[in-house]
Short mmCIF file of C-alpha atoms in Angstrom, two decimals:
data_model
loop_
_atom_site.label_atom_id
_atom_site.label_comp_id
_atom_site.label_asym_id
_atom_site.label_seq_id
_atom_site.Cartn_x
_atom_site.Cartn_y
_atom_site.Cartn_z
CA UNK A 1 22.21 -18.96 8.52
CA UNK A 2 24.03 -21.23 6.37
CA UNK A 3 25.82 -20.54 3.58
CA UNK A 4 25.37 -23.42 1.17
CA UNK A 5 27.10 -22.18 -2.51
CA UNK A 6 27.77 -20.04 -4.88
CA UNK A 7 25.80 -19.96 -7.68
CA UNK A 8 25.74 -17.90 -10.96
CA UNK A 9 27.78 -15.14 -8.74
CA UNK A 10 24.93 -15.06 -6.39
CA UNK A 11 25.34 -15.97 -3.01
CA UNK A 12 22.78 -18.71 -1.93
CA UNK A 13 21.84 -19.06 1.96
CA UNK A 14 19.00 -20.57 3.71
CA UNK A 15 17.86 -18.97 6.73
CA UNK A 16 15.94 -16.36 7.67
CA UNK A 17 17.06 -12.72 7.36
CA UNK A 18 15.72 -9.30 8.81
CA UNK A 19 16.38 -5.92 7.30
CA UNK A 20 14.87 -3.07 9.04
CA UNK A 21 14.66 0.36 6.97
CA UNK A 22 14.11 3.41 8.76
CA UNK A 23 12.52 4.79 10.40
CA UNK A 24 13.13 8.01 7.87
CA UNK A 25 11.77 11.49 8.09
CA UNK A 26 11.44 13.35 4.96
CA UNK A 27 8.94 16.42 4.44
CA UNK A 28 6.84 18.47 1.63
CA UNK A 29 5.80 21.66 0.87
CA UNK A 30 2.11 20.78 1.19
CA UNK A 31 -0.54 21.01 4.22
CA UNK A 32 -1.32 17.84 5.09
CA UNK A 33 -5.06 17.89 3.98
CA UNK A 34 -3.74 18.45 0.45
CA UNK A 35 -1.38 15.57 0.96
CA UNK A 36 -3.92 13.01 2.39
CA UNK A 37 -6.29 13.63 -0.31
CA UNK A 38 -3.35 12.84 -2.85
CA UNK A 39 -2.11 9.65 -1.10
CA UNK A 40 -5.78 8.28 -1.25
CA UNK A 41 -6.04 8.47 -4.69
CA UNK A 42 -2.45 8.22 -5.64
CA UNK A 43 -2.73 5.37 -7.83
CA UNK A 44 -2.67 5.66 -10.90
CA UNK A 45 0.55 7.62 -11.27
CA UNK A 46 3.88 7.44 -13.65
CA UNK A 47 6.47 6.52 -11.10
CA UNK A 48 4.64 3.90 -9.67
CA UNK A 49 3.73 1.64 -13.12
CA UNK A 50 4.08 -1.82 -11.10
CA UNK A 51 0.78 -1.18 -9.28
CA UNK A 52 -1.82 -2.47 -11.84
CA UNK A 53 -4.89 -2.53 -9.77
CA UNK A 54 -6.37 -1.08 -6.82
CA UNK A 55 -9.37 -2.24 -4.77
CA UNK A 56 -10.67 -1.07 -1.48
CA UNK A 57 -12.07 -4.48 0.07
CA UNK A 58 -13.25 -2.80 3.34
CA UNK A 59 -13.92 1.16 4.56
CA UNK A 60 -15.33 1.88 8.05
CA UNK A 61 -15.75 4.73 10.25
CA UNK A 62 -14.76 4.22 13.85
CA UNK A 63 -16.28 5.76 16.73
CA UNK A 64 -13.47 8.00 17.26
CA UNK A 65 -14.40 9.38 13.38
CA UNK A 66 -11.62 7.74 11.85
CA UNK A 67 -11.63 6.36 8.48
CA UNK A 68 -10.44 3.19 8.35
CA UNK A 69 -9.45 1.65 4.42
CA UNK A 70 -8.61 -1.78 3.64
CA UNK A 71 -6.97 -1.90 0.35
CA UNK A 72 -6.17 -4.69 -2.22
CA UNK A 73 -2.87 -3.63 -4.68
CA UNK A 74 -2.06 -5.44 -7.18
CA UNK A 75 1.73 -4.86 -9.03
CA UNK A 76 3.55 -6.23 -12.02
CA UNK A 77 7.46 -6.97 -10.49
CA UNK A 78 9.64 -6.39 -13.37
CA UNK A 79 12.12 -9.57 -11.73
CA UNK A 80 14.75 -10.48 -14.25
CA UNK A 81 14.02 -14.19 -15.88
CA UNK A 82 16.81 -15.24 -14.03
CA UNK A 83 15.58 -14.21 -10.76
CA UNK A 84 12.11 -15.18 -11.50
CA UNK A 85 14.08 -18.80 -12.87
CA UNK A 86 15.61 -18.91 -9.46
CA UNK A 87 12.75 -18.17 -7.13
CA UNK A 88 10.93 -21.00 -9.03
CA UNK A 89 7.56 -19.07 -10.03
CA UNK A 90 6.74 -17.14 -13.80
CA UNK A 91 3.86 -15.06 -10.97
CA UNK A 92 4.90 -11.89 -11.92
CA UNK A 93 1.72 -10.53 -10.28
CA UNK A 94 2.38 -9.58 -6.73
CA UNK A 95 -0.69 -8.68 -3.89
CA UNK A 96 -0.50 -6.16 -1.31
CA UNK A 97 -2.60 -5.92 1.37
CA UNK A 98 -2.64 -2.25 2.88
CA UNK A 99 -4.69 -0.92 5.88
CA UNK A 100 -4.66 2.93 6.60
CA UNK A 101 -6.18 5.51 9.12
CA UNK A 102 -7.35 8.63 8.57
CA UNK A 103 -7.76 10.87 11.56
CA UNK A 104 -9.22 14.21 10.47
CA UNK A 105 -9.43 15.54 13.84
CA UNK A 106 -5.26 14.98 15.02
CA UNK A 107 -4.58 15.25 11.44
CA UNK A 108 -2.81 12.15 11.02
CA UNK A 109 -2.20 9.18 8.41
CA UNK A 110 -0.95 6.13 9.43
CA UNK A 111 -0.88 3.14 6.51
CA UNK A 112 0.71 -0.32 7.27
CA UNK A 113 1.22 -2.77 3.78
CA UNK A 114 2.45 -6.43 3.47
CA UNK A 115 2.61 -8.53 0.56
CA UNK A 116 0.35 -11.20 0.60
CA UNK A 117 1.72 -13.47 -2.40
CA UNK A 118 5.37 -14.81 -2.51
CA UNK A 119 5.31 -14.63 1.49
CA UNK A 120 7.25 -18.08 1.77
CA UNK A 121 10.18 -16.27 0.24
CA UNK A 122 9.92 -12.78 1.42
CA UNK A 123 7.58 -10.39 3.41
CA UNK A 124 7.87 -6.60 3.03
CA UNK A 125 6.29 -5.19 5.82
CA UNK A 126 6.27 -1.07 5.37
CA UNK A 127 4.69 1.72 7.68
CA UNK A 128 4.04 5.36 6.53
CA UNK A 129 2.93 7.99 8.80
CA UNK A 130 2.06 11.43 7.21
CA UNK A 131 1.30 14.56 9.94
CA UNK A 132 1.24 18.12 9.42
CA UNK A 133 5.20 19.69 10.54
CA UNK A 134 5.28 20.16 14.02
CA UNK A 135 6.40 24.13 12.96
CA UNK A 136 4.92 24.79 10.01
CA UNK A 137 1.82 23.82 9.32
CA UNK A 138 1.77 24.55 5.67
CA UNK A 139 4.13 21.62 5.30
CA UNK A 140 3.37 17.79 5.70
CA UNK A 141 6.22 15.38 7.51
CA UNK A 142 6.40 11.70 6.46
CA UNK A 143 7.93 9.17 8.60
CA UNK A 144 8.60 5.37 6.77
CA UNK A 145 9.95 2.54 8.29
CA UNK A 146 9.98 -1.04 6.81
CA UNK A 147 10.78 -4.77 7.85
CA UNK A 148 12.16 -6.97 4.98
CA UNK A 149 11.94 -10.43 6.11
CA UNK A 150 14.03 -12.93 3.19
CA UNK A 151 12.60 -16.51 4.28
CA UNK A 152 14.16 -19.76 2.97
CA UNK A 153 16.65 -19.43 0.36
CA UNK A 154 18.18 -16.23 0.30
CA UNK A 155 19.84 -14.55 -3.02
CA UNK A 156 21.91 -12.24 -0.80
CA UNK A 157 23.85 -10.35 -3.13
CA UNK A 158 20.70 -9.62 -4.83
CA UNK A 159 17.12 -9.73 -3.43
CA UNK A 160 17.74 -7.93 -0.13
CA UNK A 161 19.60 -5.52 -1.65
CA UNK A 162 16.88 -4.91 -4.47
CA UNK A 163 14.22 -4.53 -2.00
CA UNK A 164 16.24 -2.55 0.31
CA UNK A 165 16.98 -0.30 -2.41
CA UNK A 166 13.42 -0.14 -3.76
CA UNK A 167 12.46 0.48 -0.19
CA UNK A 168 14.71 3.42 0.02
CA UNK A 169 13.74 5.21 -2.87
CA UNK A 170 10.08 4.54 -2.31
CA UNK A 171 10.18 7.77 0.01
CA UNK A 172 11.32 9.78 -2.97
CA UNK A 173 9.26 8.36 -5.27
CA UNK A 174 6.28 8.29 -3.00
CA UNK A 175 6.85 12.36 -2.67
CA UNK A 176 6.85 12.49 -6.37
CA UNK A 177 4.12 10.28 -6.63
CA UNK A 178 1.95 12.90 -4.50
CA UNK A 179 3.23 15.94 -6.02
CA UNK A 180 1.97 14.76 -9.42
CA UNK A 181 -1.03 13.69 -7.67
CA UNK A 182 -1.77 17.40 -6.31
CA UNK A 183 -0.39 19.27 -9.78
CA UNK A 184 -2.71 17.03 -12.02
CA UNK A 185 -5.96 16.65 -9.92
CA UNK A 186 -6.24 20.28 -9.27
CA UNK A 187 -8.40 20.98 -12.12
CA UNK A 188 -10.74 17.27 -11.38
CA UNK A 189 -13.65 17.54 -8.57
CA UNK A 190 -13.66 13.91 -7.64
CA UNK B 1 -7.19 2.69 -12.34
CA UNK B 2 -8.10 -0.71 -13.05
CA UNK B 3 -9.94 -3.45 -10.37
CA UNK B 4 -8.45 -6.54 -9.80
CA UNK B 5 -11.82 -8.20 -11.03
CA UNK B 6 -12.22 -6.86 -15.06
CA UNK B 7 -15.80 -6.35 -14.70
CA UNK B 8 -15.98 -4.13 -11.06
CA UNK B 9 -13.73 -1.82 -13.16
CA UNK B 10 -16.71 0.02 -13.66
CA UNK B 11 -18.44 0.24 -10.53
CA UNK B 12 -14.51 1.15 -8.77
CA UNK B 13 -14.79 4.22 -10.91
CA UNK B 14 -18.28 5.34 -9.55
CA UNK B 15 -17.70 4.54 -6.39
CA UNK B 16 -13.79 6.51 -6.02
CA UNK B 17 -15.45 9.68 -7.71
CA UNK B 18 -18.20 9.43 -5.23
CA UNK B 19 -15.96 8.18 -1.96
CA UNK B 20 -12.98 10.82 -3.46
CA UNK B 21 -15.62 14.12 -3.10
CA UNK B 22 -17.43 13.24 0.29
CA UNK B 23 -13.61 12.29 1.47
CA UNK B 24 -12.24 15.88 0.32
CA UNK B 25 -15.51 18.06 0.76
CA UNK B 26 -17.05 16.76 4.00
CA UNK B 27 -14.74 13.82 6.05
CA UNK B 28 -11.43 15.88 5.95
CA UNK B 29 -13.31 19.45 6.77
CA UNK B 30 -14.38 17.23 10.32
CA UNK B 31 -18.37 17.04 8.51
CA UNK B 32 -19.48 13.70 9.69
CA UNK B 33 -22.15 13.23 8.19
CA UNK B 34 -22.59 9.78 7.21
CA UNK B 35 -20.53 8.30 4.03
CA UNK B 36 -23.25 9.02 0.63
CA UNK B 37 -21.45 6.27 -1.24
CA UNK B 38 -22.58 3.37 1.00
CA UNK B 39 -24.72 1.48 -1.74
CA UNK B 40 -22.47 2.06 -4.66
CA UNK B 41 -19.97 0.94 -2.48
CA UNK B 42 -21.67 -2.45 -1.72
CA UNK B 43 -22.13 -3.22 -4.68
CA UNK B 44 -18.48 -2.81 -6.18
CA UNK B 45 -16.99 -5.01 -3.02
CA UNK B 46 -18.93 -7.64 -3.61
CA UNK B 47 -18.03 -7.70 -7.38
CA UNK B 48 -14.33 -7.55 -5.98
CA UNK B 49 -14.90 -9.89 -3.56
CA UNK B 50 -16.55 -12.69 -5.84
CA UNK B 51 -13.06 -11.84 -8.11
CA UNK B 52 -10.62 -12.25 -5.31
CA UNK B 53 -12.64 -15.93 -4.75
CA UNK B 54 -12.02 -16.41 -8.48
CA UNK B 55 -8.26 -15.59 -8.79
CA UNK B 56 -7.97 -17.40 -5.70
CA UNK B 57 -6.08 -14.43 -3.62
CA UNK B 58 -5.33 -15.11 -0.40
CA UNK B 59 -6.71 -11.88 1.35
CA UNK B 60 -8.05 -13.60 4.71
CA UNK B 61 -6.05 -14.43 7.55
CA UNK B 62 -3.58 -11.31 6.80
CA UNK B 63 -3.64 -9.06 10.30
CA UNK B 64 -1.90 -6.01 9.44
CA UNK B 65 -1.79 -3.11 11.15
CA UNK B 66 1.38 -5.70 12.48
CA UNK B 67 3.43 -8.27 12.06
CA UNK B 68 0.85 -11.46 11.63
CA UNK B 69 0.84 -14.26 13.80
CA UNK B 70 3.15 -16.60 10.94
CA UNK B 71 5.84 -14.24 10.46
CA UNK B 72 5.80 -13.11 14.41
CA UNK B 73 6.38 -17.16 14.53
CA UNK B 74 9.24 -17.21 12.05
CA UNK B 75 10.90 -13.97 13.63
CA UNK B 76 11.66 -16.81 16.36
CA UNK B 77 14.05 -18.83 13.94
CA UNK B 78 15.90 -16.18 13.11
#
């Protein structure tokens, strides 16, 4: 890596750079089943407003009877102007690619995500597994790990640090995220 | 929630009610019985994949249960 100025207060570098989060184990007060059917239709929800649109682009079952969902996300980055000025692009409009695996019979969700726009400047790469607690099964045990890859010109007082922080509290939020999920569906069939 | 293509909108909604009850009621009780939302399901990916063609998203090539082959290359230069 090479450190080439300082800019604005932000450290520039060119390189590559690798952040690994996790893995992290946090758990809810749910059975899995109610989780599962939460985190497949957890979008919309109010503390995730980035993600705009959702499509699933491919479903299969696999001969072991596991669900396999290809999904298209589409979020809205709220990136300062100055950031966005820096990175060179007004796209505000980030794509997600996101397979996941449903496996009704070991009781076990595993979904892998990657950005697929802006990946000449940075790739998230994030991995959530959600099984039932290995004691009690009336609660649901989430394991998240993540690979931040910063390509190119690196902001490194700022992006890694944004995304490793947005990483971090994507646990919490993604356990809020469900719980409003389960308390606001209970009343909807579909 | 909205589709990336304006006008599957509509046929996303059909298709999540129908894929979100056979998914709750039958697939996570271990009832495999086939998937009823096959046809409604057709027809809503290829509206969203004639809008991904449109926008010009770069969904192919993207292997991701893993790292994909271009970023396994640039994990190299690190």
């Amino acid at each position: 890596m090479l450190l080439l100025s300082h800019w604005l207060g932000t450290t520039v570098l060119l390189g590559y750079f690798k952040l690994r989060v996790g893995p992290k184990l946090s758990s809810t007060c749910h059975p899995w089943d109610t989780v599962i059917k939460a985190a497949m239709r957890k979008y919309p929800n109010p503390m995730n407003p980035c993600v705009v649109g959702v499509d699933v682009v491919d479903r299969n079952l696999d001969p072991q009877g596991r669900l396999h969902s290809q999904r298209l996300l589409c979020t809205e980055w709220g990136l300062p102007s100055l950031v966005r000025a820096i990175l060179g692009t007004n796209r505000t409009l980030t794509y997600i690619k996101e397979h996941s695996v449903v496996d009704p019979i070991e009781k076990k969700m595993v979904l892998c995500s990657t950005n697929i726009s802006l990946t000449n400047l940075v790739s998230v790469d994030e991995r959530l597994v959600y099984t039932p607690h290995p004691e009690n099964p009336e609660e649901t045990v989430l394991t998240q790990e993540a690979i931040i890859t910063v390509k190119g010109v690196s902001l490194s007082s700022y992006l890694e640090g944004l995304m490793a922080s947005t990483i971090s509290s994507n646990a919490r939020k993604g356990w809020d995220a469900i719980e409003w999920i389960i308390q606001n569906s209970e009343s909807t069939v579909s | 929630m909205n589709s990336v293509g304006e006008e599957c909108t509509d046929m996303k909604r059909e298709y999540d009610q129908c894929f979100n009850r056979w998914f709750a009621e039958k697939f996570l009780k271990g009832e495999c019985s086939g998937d009823p939302c096959t046809e409604l399901f057709r027809r809503y990916r290829d509206c969203v994949q004639k809008a991904i063609k449109d926008k010009d998203i770069p969904v192919d090539g993207v292997d991701f249960m893993g790292p994909s082959k271009s970023k396994t290359e640039s994990d190299g230069s690190s």
